mmCIF file of C-alpha atoms in Angstrom:
data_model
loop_
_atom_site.group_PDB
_atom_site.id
_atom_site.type_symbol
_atom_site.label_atom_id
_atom_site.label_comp_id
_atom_site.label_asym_id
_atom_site.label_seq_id
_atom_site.Cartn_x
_atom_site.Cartn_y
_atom_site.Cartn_z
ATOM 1 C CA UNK A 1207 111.555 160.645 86.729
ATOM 2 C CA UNK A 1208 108.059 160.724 85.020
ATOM 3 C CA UNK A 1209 108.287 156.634 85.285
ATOM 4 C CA UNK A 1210 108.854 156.623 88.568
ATOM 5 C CA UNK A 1211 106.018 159.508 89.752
ATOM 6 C CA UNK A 1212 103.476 157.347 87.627
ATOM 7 C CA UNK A 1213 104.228 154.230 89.305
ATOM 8 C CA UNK A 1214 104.240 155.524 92.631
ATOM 9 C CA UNK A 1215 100.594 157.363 92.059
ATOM 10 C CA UNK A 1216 99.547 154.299 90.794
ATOM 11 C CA UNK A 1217 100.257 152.092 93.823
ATOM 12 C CA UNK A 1218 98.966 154.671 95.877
ATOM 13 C CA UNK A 1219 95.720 154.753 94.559
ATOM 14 C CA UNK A 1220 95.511 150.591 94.634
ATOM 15 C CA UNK A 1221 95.843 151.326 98.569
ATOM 16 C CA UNK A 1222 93.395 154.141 98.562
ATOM 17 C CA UNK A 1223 91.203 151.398 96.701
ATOM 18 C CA UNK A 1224 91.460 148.368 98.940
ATOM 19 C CA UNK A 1225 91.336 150.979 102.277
ATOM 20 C CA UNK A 1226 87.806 152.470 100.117
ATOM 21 C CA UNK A 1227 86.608 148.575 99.859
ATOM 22 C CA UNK A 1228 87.213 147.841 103.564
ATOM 23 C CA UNK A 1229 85.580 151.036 105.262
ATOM 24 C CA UNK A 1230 82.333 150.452 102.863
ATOM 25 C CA UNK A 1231 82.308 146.783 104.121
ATOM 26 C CA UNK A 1232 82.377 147.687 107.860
ATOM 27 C CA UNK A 1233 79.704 150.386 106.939
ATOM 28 C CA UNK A 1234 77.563 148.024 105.690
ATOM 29 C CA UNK A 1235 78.090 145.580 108.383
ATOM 30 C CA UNK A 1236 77.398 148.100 111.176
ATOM 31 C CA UNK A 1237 74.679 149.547 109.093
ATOM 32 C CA UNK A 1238 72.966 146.249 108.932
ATOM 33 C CA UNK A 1239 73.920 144.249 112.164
ATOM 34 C CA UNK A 1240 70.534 143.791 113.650
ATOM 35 C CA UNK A 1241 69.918 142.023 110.118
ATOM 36 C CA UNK A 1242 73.691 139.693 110.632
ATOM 37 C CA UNK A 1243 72.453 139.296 114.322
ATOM 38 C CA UNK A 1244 68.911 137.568 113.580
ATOM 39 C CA UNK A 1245 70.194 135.876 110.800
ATOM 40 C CA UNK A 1246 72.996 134.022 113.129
ATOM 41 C CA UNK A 1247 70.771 133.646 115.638
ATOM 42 C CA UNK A 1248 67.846 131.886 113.692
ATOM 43 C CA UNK A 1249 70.555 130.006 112.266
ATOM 44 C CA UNK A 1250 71.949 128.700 115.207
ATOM 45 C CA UNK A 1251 68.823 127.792 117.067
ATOM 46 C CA UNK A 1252 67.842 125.901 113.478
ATOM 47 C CA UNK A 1253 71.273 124.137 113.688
ATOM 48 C CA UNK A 1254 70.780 123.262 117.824
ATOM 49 C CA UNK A 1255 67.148 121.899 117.220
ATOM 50 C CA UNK A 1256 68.132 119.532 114.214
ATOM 51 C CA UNK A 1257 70.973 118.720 116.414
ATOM 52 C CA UNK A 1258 68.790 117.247 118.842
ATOM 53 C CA UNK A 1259 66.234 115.513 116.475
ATOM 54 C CA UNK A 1260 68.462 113.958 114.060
ATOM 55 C CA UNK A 1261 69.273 110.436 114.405
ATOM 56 C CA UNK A 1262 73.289 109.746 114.517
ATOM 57 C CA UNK A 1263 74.353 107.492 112.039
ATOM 58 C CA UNK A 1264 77.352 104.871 112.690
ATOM 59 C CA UNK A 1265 79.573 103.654 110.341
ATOM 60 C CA UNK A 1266 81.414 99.995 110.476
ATOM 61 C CA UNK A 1267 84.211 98.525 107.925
ATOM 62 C CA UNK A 1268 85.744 95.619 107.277
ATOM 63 C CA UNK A 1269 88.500 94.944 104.515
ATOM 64 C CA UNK A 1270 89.379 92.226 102.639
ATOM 65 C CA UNK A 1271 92.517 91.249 100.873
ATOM 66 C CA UNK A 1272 92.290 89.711 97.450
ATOM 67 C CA UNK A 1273 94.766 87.655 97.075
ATOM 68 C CA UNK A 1274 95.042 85.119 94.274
ATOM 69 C CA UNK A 1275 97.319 82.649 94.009
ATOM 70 C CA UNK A 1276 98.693 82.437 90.031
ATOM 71 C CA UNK A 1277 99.006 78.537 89.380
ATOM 72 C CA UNK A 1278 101.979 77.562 87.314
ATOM 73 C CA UNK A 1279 100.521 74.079 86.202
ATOM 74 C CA UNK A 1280 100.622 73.446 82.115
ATOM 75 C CA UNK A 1281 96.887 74.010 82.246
ATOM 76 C CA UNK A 1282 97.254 78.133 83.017
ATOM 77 C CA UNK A 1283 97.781 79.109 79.154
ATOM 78 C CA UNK A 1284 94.027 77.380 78.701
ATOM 79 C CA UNK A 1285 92.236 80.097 81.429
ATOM 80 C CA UNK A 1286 92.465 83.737 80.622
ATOM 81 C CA UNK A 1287 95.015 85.435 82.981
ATOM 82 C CA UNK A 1288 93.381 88.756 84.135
ATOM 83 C CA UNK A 1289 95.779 91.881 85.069
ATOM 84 C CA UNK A 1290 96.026 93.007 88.794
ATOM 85 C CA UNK A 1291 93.824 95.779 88.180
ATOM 86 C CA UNK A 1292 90.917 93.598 86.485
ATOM 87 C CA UNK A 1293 91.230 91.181 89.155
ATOM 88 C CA UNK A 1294 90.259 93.674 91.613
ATOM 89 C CA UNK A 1295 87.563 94.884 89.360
ATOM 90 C CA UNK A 1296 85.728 91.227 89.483
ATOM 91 C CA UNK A 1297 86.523 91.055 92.912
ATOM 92 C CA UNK A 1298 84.579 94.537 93.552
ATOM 93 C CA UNK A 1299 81.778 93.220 91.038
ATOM 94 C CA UNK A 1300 81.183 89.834 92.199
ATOM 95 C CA UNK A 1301 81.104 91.709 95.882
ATOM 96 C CA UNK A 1302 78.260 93.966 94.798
ATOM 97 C CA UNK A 1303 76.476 91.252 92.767
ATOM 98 C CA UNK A 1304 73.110 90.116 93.831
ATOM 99 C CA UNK A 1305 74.317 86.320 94.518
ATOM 100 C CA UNK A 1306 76.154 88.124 97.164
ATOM 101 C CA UNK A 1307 73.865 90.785 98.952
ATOM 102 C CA UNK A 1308 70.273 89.505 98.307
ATOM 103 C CA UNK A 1309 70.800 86.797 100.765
ATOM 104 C CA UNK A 1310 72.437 89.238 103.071
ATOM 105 C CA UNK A 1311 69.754 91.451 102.547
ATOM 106 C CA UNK A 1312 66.696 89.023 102.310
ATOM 107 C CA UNK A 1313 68.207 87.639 106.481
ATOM 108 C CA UNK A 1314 68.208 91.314 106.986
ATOM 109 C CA UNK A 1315 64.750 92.202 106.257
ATOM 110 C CA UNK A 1316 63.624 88.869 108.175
ATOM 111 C CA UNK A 1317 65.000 89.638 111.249
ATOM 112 C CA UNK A 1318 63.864 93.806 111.023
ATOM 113 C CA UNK A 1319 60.248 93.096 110.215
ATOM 114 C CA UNK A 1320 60.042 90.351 113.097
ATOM 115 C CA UNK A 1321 61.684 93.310 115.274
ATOM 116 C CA UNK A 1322 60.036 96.360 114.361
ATOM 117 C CA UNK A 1323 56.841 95.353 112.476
ATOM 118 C CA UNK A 1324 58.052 98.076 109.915
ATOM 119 C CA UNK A 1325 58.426 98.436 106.516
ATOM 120 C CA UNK A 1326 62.195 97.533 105.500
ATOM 121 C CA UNK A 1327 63.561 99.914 102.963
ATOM 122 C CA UNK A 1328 64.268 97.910 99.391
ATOM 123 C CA UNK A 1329 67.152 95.960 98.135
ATOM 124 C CA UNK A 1330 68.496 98.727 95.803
ATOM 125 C CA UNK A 1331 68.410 101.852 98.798
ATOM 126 C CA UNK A 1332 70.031 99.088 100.941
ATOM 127 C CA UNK A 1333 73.157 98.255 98.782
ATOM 128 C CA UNK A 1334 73.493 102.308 97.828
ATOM 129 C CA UNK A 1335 74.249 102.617 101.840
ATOM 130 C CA UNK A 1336 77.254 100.322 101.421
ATOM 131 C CA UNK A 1337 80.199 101.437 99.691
ATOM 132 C CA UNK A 1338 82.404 98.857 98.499
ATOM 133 C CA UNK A 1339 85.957 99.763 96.712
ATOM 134 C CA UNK A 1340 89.674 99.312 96.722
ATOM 135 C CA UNK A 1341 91.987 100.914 98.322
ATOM 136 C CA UNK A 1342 94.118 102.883 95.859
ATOM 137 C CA UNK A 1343 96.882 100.788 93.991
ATOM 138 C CA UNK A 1344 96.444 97.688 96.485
ATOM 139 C CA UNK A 1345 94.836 94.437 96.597
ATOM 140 C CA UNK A 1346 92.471 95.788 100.380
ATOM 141 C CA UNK A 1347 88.698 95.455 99.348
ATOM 142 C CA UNK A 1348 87.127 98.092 101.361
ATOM 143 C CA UNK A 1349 83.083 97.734 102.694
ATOM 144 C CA UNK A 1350 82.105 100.714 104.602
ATOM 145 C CA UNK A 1351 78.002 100.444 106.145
ATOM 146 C CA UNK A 1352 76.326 103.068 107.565
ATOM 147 C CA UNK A 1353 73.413 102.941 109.546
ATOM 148 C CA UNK A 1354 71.950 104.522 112.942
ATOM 149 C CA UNK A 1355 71.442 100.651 114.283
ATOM 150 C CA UNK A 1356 74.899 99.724 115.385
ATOM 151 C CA UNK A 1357 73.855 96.227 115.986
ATOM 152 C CA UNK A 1358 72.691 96.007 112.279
ATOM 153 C CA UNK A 1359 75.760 97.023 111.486
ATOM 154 C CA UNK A 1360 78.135 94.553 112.968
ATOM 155 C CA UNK A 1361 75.544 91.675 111.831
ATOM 156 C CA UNK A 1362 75.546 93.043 108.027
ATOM 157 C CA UNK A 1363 79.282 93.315 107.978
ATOM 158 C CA UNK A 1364 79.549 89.785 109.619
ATOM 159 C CA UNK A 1365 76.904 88.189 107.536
ATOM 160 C CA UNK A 1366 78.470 89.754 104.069
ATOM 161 C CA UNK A 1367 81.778 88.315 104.839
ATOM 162 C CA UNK A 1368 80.315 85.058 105.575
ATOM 163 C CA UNK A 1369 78.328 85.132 102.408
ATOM 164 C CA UNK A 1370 81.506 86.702 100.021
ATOM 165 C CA UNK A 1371 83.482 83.347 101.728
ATOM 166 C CA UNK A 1372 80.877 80.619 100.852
ATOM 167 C CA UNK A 1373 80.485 82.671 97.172
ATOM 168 C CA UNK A 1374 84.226 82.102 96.906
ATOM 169 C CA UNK A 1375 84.860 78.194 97.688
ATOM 170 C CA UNK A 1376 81.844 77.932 95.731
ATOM 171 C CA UNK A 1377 83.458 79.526 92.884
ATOM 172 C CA UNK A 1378 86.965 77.704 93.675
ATOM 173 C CA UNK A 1379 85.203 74.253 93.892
ATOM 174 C CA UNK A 1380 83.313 75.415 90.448
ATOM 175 C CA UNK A 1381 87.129 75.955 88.957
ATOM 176 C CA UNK A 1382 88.487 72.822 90.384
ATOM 177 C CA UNK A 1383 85.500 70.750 88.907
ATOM 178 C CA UNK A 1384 85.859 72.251 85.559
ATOM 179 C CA UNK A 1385 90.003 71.515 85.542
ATOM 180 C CA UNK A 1386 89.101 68.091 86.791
ATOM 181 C CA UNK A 1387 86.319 67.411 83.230
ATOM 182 C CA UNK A 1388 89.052 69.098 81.239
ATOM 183 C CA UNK A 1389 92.108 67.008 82.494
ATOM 184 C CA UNK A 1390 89.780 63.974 82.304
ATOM 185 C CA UNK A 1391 88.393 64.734 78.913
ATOM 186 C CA UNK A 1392 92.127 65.529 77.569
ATOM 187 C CA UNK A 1393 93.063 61.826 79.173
ATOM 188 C CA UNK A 1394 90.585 60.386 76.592
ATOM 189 C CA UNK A 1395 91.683 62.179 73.943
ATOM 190 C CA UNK A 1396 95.083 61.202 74.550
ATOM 191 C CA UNK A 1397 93.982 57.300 74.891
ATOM 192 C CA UNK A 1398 92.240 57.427 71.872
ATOM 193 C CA UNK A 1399 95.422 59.149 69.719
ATOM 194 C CA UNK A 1400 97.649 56.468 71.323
ATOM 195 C CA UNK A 1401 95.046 53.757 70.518
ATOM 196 C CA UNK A 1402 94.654 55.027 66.578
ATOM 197 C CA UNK A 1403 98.427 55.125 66.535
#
C-alpha cells in the first residue's frame, strides 16, 4: 500500500508542476504584453516594407537525360567503361566546366551591358546561381536558374542547352576520330605482321 501512495503523490505533484509552469507563463505573458505587442508589430511592419522593396526572384529548369549508348564493337575492352554513377558524375562536371558556361556567360554579359549599361556580376557569382545535379538514382540532369529577369532566364537555359549539345557532338566526333586513327593504325600493324610473315 506504501507503493502505491508514493506513486500516486508522485504523479500528482508532476501535474501540480506542469499546471505551476503554465500559470507562470501566462503571468509573464500578460505581465509583459505591451512588450509581445510592439515587438509583433515592429515586426510585421519590417516584414510588409521588405515585402514591397524586395525584388522577386524567378526560377526556370530544364532537365536532361544522359543517356549513353554502351557499344558492343571488339574495340570497347580498349576505352575504360565508367559505372552508371561515374557517368553521371562527368556528365554533371563537364556541365559545370568552363568550356561549357563561359561562352554562355561571356553572350550573357554582351547582351546585359548593351541593355543596361551596368556592371554584370562575374563568372564565378553567375555559375553559383545555377544549380546543376541529378536527380536521385536516375540518369535526369537537373539545371535550376534563378534570377529576377525572367527573360534572362529562358535565354540562359536555352543558350546552355545549346552550348552542352554542340560540347557533346564535339566530344562524340572527338571519339569517333580517335576510333577511326586507332582502327587505321591497327590496319597497318596488321599489314605489316602479314607482310613479315
Amino acid at each position: 500500500m506504501e507503493i502505491n501512495s508514493s506513486e500516486s503523490s508522485v504523479k500528482n505533484n508532476k501535474k501540480n508542476e506542469d499546471d505551476i509552469d503554465l500559470k507562470v507563463l501566462i503571468k509573464f505573458l500578460i505581465r509583459n504584453k505591451k512588450i509581445i505587442f510592439l515587438f509583433s508589430f515592429i515586426s510585421s511592419l519590417l516584414g510588409l516594407f521588405y515585402s514591397f522593396i524586395a525584388t522577386p526572384k524567378f526560377k526556370g529548369n530544364f532537365q536532361i537525360v544522359v543517356n549513353e549508348k554502351t557499344n558492343d564493337s571488339p574495340l570497347r575492352s580498349n576505352f575504360q567503361i565508367l559505372s552508371g554513377n561515374q557517368k553521371n558524375k562527368t556528365q554533371e562536371f563537364i556541365l559545370r566546366s568552363p568550356s561549357v558556361l563561359r561562352p554562355v556567360y561571356e553572350i550573357l554579359k554582351k547582351n546585359h551591358l548593351e541593355k543596361s549599361r551596368k556592371e554584370y556580376i562575374s563568372f564565378q557569382k553567375w555559375k553559383d546561381a545555377l544549380k546543376i545535379e541529378f536527380e536521385k538514382k536516375t540518369d535526369v540532369l537537373n539545371i535550376d536558374y534563378e534570377n529576377s529577369n525572367k527573360e534572362l532566364i529562358i535565354t540562359t537555359l536555352n543558350l546552355i542547352s545549346k552550348e552542352y549539345q554542340n560540347y557533346s557532338k564535339s566530344n562524340r566526333k572527338k571519339t569517333l576520330d580517335k576510333t577511326f586513327k586507332f582502327l587505321s593504325d591497327q590496319q597497318k600493324i596488321l599489314k605489316e605482321n602479314s607482310l613479315k610473315s
